[in-house]
Coordinates of C-alpha atoms in Angstrom, one line a residue:
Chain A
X292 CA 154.0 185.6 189.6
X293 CA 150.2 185.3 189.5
X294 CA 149.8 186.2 193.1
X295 CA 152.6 189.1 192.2
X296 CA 150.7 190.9 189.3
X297 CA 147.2 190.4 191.3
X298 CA 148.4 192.3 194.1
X299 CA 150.3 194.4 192.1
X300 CA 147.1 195.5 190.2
X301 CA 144.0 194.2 191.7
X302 CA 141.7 196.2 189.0
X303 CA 143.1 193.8 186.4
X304 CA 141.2 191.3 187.1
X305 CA 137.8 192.9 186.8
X306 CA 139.0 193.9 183.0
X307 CA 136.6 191.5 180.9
X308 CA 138.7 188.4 179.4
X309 CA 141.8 189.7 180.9
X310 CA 142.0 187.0 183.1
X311 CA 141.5 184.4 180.8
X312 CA 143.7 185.7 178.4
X313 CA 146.5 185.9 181.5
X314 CA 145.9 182.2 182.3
X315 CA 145.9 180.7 179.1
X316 CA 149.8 182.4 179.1
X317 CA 150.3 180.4 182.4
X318 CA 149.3 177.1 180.5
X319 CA 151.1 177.6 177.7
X320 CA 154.3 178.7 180.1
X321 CA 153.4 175.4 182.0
X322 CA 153.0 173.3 178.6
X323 CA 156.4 174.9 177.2
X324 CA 158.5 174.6 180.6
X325 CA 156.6 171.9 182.9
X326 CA 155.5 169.1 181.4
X327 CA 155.0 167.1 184.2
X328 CA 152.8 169.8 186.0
X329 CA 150.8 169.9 182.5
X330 CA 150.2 166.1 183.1
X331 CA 149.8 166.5 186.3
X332 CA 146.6 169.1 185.7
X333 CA 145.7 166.8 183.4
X334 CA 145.0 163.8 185.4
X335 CA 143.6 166.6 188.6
X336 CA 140.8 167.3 186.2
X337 CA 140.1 163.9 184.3
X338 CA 139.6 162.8 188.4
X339 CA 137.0 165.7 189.2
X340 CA 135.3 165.1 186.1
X341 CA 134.7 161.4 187.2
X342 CA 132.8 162.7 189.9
X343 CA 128.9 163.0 189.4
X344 CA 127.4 166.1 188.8
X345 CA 130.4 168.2 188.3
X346 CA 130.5 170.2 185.3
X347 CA 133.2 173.0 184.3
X348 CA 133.2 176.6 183.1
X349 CA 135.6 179.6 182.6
X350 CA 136.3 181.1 185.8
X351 CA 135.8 184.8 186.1
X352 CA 139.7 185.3 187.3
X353 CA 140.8 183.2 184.9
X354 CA 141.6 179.2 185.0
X355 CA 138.9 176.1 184.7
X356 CA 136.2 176.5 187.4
X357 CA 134.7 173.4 188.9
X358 CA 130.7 173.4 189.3
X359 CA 128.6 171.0 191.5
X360 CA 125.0 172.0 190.6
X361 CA 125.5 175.9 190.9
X362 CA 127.8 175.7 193.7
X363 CA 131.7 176.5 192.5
X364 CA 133.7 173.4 194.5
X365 CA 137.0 175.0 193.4
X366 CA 139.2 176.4 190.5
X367 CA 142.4 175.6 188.5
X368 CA 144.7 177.9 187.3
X369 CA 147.0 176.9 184.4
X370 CA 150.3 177.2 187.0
X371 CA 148.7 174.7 188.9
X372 CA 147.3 176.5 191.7
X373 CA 144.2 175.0 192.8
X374 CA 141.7 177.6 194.5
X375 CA 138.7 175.8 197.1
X376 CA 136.2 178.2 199.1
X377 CA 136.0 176.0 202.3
X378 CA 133.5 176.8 205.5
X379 CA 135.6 179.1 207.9
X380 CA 135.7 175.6 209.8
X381 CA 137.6 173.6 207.5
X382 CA 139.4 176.1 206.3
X383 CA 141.0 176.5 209.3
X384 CA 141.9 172.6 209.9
X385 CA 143.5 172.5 206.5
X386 CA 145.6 175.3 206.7
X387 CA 146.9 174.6 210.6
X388 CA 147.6 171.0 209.6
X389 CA 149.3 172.1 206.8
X390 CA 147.4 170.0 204.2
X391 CA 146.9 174.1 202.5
X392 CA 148.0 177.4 202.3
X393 CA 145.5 180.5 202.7
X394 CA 144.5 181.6 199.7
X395 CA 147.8 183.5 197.7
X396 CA 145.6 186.7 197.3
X397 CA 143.0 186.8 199.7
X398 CA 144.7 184.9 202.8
X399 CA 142.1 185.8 205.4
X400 CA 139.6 184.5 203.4
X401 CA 137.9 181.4 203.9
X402 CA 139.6 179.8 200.3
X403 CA 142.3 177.8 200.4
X404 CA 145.4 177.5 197.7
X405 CA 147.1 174.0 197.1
X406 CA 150.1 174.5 194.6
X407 CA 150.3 171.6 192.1
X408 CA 153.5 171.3 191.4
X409 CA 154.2 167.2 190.2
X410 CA 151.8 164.5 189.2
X411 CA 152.8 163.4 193.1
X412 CA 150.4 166.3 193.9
X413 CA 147.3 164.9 192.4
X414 CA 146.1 163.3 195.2
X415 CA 146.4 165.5 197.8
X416 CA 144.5 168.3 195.7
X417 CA 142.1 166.1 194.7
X418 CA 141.5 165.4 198.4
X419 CA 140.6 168.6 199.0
X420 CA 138.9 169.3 196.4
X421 CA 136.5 166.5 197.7
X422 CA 135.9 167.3 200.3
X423 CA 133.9 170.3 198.6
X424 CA 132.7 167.8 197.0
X425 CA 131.5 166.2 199.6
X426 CA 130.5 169.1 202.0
X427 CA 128.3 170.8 199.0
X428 CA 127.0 167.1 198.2
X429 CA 126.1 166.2 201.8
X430 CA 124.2 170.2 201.7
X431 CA 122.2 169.6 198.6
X432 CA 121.2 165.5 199.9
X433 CA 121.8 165.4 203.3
X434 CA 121.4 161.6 203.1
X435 CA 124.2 160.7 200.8
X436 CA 126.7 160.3 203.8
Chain B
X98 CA 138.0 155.4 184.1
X99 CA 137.3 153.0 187.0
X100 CA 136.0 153.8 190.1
X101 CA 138.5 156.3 192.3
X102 CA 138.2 154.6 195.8
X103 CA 138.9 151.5 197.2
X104 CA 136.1 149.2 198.5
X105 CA 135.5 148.1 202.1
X106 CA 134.9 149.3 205.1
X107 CA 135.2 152.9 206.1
X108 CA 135.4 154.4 209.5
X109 CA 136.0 158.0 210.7
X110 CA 139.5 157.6 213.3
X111 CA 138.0 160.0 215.5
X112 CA 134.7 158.7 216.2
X113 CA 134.1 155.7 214.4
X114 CA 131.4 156.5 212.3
X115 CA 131.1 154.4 209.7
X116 CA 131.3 156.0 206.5
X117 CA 130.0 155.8 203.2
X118 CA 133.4 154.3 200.5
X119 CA 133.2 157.5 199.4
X120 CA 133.3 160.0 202.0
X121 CA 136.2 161.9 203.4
X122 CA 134.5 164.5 206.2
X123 CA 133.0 163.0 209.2
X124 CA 129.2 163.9 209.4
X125 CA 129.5 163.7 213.1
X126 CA 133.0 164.9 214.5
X127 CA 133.2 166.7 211.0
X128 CA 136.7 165.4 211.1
X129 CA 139.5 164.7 207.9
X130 CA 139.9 161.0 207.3
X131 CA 143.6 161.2 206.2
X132 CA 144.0 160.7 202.1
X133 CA 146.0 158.0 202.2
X134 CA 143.9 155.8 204.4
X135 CA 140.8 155.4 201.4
X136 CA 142.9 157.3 198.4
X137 CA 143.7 155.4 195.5
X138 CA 145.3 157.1 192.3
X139 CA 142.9 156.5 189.4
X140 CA 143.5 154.7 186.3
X141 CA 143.5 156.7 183.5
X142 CA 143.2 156.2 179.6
X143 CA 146.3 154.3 178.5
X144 CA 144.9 155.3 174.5
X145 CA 144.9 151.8 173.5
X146 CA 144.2 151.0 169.9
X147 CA 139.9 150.3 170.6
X148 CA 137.4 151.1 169.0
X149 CA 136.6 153.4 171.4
X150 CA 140.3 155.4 170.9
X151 CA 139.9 155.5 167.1
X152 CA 136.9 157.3 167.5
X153 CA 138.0 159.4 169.8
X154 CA 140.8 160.6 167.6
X155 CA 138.8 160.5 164.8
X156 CA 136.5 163.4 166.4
X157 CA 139.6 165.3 167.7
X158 CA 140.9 165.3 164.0
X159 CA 137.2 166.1 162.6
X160 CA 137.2 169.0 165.3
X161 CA 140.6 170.5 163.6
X162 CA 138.9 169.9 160.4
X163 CA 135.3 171.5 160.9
X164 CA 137.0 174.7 162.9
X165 CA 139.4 175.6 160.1
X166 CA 136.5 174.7 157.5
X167 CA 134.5 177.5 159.5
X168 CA 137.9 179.6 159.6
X169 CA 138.0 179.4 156.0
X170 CA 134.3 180.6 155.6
X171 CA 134.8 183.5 157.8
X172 CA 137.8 184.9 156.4
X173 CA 136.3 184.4 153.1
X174 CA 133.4 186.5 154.3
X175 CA 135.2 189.0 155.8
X176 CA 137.4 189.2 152.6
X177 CA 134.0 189.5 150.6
X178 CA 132.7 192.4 152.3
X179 CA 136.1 193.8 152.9
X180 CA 135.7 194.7 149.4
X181 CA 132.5 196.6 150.0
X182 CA 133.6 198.5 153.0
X183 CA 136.1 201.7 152.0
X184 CA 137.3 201.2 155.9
X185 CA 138.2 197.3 155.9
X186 CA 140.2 197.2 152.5
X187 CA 143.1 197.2 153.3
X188 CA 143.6 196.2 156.8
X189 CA 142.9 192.9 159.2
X190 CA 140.3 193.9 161.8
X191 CA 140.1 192.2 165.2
X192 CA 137.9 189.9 164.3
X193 CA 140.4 188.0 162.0
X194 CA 142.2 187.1 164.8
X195 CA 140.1 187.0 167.8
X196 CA 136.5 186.1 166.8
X197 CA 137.6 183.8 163.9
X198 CA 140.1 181.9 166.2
X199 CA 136.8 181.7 169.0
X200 CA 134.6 180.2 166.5
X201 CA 137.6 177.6 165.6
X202 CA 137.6 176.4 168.9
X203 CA 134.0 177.0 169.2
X204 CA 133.4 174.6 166.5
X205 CA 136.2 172.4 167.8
X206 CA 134.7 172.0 171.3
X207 CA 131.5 171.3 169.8
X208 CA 132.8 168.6 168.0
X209 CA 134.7 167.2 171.2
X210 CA 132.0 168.1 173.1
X211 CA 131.4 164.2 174.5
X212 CA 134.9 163.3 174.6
X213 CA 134.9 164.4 178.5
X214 CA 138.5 166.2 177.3
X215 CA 140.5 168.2 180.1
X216 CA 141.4 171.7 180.1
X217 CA 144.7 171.1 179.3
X218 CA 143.4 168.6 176.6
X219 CA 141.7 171.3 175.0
X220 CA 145.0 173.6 174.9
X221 CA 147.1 170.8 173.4
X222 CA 143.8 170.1 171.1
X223 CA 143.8 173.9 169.8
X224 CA 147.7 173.9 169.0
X225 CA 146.9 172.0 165.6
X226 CA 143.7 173.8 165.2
X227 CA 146.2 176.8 165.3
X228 CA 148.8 175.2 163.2
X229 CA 146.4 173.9 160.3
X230 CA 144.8 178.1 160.2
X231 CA 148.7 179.6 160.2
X232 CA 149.9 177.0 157.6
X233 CA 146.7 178.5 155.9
X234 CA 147.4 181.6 156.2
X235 CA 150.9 181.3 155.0
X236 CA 149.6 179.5 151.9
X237 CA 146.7 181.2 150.9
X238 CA 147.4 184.5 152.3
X239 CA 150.9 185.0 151.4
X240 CA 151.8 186.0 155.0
X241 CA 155.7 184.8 155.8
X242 CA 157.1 183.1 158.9
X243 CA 157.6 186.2 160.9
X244 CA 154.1 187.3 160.4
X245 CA 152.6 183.6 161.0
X246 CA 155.2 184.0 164.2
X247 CA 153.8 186.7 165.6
X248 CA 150.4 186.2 164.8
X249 CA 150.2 182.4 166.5
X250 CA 150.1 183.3 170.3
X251 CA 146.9 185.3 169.7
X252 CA 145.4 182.8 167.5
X253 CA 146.0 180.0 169.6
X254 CA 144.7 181.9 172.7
X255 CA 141.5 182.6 171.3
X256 CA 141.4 179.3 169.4
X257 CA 141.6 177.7 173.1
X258 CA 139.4 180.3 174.8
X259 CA 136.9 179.5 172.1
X260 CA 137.1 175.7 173.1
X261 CA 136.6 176.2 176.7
X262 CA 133.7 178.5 176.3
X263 CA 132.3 176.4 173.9
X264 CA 132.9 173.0 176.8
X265 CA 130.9 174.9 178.7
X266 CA 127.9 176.0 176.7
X267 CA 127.6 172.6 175.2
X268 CA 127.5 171.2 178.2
X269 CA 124.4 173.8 179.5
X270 CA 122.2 172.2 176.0
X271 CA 120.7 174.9 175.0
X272 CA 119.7 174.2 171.9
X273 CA 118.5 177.9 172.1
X274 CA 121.9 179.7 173.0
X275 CA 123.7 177.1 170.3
X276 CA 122.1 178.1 167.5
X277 CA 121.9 181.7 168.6
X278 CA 126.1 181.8 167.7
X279 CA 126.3 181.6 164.6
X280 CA 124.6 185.1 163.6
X281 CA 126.2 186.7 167.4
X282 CA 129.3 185.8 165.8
X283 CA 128.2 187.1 162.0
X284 CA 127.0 190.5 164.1
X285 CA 130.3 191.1 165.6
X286 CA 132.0 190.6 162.5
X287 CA 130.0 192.8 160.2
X288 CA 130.5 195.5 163.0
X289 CA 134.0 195.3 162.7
X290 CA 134.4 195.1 159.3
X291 CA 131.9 198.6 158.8
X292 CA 133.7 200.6 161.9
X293 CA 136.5 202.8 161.1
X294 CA 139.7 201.8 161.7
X295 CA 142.8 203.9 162.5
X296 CA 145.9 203.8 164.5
X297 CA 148.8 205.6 164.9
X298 CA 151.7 205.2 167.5
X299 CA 155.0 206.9 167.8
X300 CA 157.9 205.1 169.9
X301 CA 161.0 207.3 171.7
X302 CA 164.2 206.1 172.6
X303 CA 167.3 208.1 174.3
X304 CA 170.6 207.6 174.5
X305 CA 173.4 209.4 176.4
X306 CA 176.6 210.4 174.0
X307 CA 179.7 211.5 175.8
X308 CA 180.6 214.2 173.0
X309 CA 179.2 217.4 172.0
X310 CA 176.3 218.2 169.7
X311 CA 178.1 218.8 166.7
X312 CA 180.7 215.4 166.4
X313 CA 177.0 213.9 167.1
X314 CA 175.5 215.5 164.2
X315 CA 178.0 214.7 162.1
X316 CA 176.7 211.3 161.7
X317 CA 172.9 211.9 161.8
X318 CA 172.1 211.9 157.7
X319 CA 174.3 209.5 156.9
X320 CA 174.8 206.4 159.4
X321 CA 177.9 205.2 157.9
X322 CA 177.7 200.5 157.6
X323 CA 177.0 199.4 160.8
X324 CA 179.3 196.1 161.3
X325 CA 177.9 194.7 163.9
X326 CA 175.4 191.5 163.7
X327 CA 171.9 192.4 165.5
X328 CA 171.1 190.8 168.7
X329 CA 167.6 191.2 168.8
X330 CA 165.3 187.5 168.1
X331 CA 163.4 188.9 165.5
X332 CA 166.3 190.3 163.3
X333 CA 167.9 187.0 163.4
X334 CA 165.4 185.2 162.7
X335 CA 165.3 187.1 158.9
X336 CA 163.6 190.3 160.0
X337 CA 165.5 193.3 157.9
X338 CA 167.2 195.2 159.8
X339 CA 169.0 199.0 159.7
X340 CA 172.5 198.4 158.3
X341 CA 173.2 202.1 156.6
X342 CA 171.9 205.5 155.8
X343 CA 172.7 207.5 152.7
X344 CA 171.9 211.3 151.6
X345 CA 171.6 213.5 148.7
X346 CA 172.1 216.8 149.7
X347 CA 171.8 218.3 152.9
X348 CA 169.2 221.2 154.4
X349 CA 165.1 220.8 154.1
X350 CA 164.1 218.9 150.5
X351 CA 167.3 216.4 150.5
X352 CA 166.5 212.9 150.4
X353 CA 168.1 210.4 152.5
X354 CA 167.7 206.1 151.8
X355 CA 168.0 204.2 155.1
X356 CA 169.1 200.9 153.9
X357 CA 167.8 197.8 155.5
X358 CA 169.5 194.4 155.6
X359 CA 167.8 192.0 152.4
X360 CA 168.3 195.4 150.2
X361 CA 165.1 196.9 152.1
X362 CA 165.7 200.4 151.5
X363 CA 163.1 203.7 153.0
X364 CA 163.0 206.3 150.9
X365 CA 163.1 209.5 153.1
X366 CA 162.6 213.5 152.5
X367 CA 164.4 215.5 155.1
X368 CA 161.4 218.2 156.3
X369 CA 163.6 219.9 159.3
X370 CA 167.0 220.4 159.4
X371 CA 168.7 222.2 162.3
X372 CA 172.2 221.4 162.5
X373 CA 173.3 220.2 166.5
X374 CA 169.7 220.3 167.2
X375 CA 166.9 218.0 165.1
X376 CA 166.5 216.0 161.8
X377 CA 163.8 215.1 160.8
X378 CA 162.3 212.9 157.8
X379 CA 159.0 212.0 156.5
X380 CA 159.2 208.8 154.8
X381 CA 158.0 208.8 151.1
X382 CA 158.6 204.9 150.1
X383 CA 158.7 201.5 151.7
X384 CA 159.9 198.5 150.6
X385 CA 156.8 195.9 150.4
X386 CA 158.8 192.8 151.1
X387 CA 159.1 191.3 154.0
X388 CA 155.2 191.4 153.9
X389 CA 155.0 192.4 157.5
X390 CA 155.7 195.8 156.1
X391 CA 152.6 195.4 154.5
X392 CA 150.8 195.8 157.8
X393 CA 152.4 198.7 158.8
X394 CA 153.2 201.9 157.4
X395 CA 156.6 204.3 158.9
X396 CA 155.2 207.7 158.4
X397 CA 158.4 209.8 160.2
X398 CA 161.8 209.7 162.2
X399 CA 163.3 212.2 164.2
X400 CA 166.7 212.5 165.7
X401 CA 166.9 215.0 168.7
X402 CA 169.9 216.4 170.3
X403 CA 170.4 218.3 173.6
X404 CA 173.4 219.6 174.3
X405 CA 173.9 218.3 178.4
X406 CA 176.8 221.4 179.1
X407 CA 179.3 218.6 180.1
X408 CA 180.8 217.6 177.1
X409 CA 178.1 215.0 176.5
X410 CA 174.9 215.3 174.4
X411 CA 171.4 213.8 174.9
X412 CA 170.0 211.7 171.5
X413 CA 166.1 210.8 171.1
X414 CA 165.4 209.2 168.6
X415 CA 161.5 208.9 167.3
X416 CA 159.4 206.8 164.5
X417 CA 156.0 207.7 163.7
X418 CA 154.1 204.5 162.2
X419 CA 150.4 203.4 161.2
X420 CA 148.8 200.1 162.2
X421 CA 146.7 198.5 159.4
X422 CA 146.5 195.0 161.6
X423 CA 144.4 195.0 164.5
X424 CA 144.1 194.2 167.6
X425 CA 146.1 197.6 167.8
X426 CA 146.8 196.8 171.7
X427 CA 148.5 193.7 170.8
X428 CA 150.5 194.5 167.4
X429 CA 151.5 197.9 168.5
X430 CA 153.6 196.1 171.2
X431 CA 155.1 194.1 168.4
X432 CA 155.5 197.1 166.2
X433 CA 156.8 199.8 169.3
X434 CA 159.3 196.9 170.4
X435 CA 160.7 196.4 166.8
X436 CA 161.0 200.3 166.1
X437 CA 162.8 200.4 169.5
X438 CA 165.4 197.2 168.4
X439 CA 165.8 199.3 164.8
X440 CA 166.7 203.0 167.0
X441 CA 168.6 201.3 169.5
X442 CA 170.7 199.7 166.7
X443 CA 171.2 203.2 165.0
X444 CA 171.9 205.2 168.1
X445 CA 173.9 202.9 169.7
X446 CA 176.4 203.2 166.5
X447 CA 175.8 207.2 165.9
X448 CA 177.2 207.1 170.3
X449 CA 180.2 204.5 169.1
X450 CA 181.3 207.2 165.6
X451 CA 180.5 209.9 167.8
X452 CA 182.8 208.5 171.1
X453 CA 185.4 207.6 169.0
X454 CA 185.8 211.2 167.4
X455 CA 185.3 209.8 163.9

């Protein structure tokens, strides 16, 4: 639906706060009629908080924005749909192995969209999300890997 | 929460680069070392009764606390100064329900602020927040259950909005931006409260009646009972809603009653009357009870009929109202969808009389 109404009407996502306003409804939707994805986004962000450095913020287009330094590693949307901006590179290996989809709004874009469906899903996303992570780390101190 | 990855040794399967414990992307090959070969779920929180966990809920609770404390001393404000401004007397401006909610989970977040809570922490964190402010509101406020209904979705948005913005500020440690809040927030509000305030909406609805103009008339000024039981939510769940309409008289002057289920009766003054064409009434008196009626004001209805030349006829029916709660954007779709609920009731009984040849 979110992918449906952003392609529908691109301009509503530049309205100030509509975004926000538009994924706190997905949260609640996911908090009233999946529990276990709200558990399940739950333990995806208690993990990425665990990692060093990263801090969080609103995202502009709505859901929880993960920061490493002033980098953004990825974002969360309260459906569960997990948004990473990847090199053109990796973005590319993900998505032909299958471990992603393109991104549901911008697909020729170098993002990446992981659906977090079940807490079974936790790991996977968090695996790519690391590997931001890790790519953004290994930029800013080349010598931690 | 303990460490995410399992120990040992860690080589890349394309090259064999060994590998920090933590690192899933080659530095050489820049290859994926496949999750489950170093992935371990982590262990989370199992809120055991430590010391730790009764602090942790004691915060949470002091954060519900401390943002409806702040609610309190906002509304009182607002209430204050309402008094003093002609244009906030007798209305609820935005900021009752979007800035005050922020600060609650403004003042929440900051007192959760090194609990390390998840998003979706926060959102099940602001639901009591919300609760404690609507049970408030119902107590202090005399506002009723349909009111506090329709009212919780916004407050609980910006109650959790509030939170997350609030995460992230306290997490930048500004002292600087912090204590620049408080009078941002006092600014808007005083703002609000001195800006004028006016909305008015009207809401149209049509229905198709296979008979002509006249048979339709007949049962314009007085809607004889209507037997059936409403299916819209909101009229079930206590809502009044249009059961009858009486008249005394007929032609421009007469007045007409449109009765409402709970004995919630409109008093109406008939200002156009054009017999198989329009009826019109402006509406002198509403009931006060339920107090949702207290936010809103029904100014005028209009019936409209067009003769289609086959035998059928073409009803709109119209309601002019005033807002006195704002955000207008979101109560107007409240207030259209319930005018809508109360004409489609009428009309579609007015097409049934009509279709029947009574």
């Amino acid at each position: 639906m979110l992918a449906r109404i952003a392609r529908t009407v691109p301009a509503l996502r530049l309205v100030p706060g509509l975004p926000s306003l538009f994924d706190t409804a997905l949260l609640a939707h996911t908090a009233l009629f999946h529990p276990a994805r709200l558990k399940a986004l739950h333990e995806m962000e208690q993990i990425v908080l665990s990692w060093p450095g990263v801090t969080t913020k609103l995202h502009r287009f709505g859901g929880t924005e993960f920061r490493l330094g002033n980098r953004e590693i990825g974002h969360l949307h309260g459906n569960g749909l997990l948004d990473i901006p990847y090199s053109k590179a990796l973005r590319h290996q993900m998505v032909q192995s299958g471990h992603a989809q393109p991104h549901h709004i911008f697909p020729r874009s170098n993002w990446i969209s992981f659906f977090i469906k079940a807490p079974a899903d936790v790991p996977n996303a968090a695996t790519l999300l690391r590997l931001n992570y890790e790519r953004w780390l290994a930029v800013d101190t080349p010598n931690m890997l | 929460m303990g460490n995410i990855y399992s120990p040992g040794p860690h080589l890349c399967p394309q090259c064999g680069l060994p590998l920090s414990p933590t690192a899933i992307l080659c530095p050489r090959c820049q290859s994926v070392v496949v999750a489950s070969q170093h992935w371990e779920a982590p262990l989370l929180d199992k809120r055991g009764i430590t010391p730790a966990a009764k602090r942790r809920t004691g915060m949470i609770w002091l954060g519900v606390l401390a943002a409806n404390i702040a609610a309190a001393l906002m509304v009182g404000l607002s209430l204050w100064f309402s008094d003093k401004s002609p244009a906030a007397a007798t209305i609820f401006i935005s900021s009752d329900f979007t800035l005050v909610p922020g600060v609650m989970g403004l003042v929440g977040a900051f007192c959760w602020k090194d609990l390390r809570l998840s998003s979706v922490e926060y959102f099940l964190y602001s639901l009591p927040i919300a609760a404690v402010g609507l049970v408030a509101g119902g107590i202090f406020m005399g506002e009723g259950a349909i009111c506090l209904l329709i009212v919780s979705p916004l407050l609980l948005t910006f109650v959790f909005l509030g939170s997350l913005l609030g995460r992230w500020l306290f997490a930048l440690g500004s002292k600087t931006l912090n204590m620049s809040l408080a009078p941002l927030a006092l600014s808007f509000l005083m703002v609000d409260l001195f800006s004028p305030h006016h909305f008015a909406s009207s809401v149209s609805d049509t229905v198709v009646i296979k008979a002509p103009p006249a048979q339709v008339w007949a049962h314009l000024a007085v809607v004889p009972p209507i037997p059936s039981k409403p299916d819209f939510w909101l009229f079930r769940a206590g809502l009044p809603y249009p059961v009858q309409a009486t008249a005394r008289g007929v032609g421009v002057g007469a007045t007409r009653r449109c009765i409402f289920s709970k004995n919630s009766i409109f008093e109406e003054r008939i200002t156009h009357w054009e017999p198989g064409r329009q009826l019109t009434f402006d509406v002198t008196h509403q009931p006060s009870d339920p107090e949702i009626l207290g936010h809103a004001r029904v100014l005028r209805g209009q019936f409209d009929l067009k003769d289609n030349g086959d035998g059928t006829t073409t009803l709109t029916g119209t309601s002019w109202y005033e807002l006195y709660v704002y955000p207008a954007a979101y109560y107007d779709l409240w207030a259209g969808s319930i005018a809508r609920q109360v004409h489609l009731r009428v009309m579609t009984h007015i097409k049934t009389l009509s279709e029947s040849g009574h």
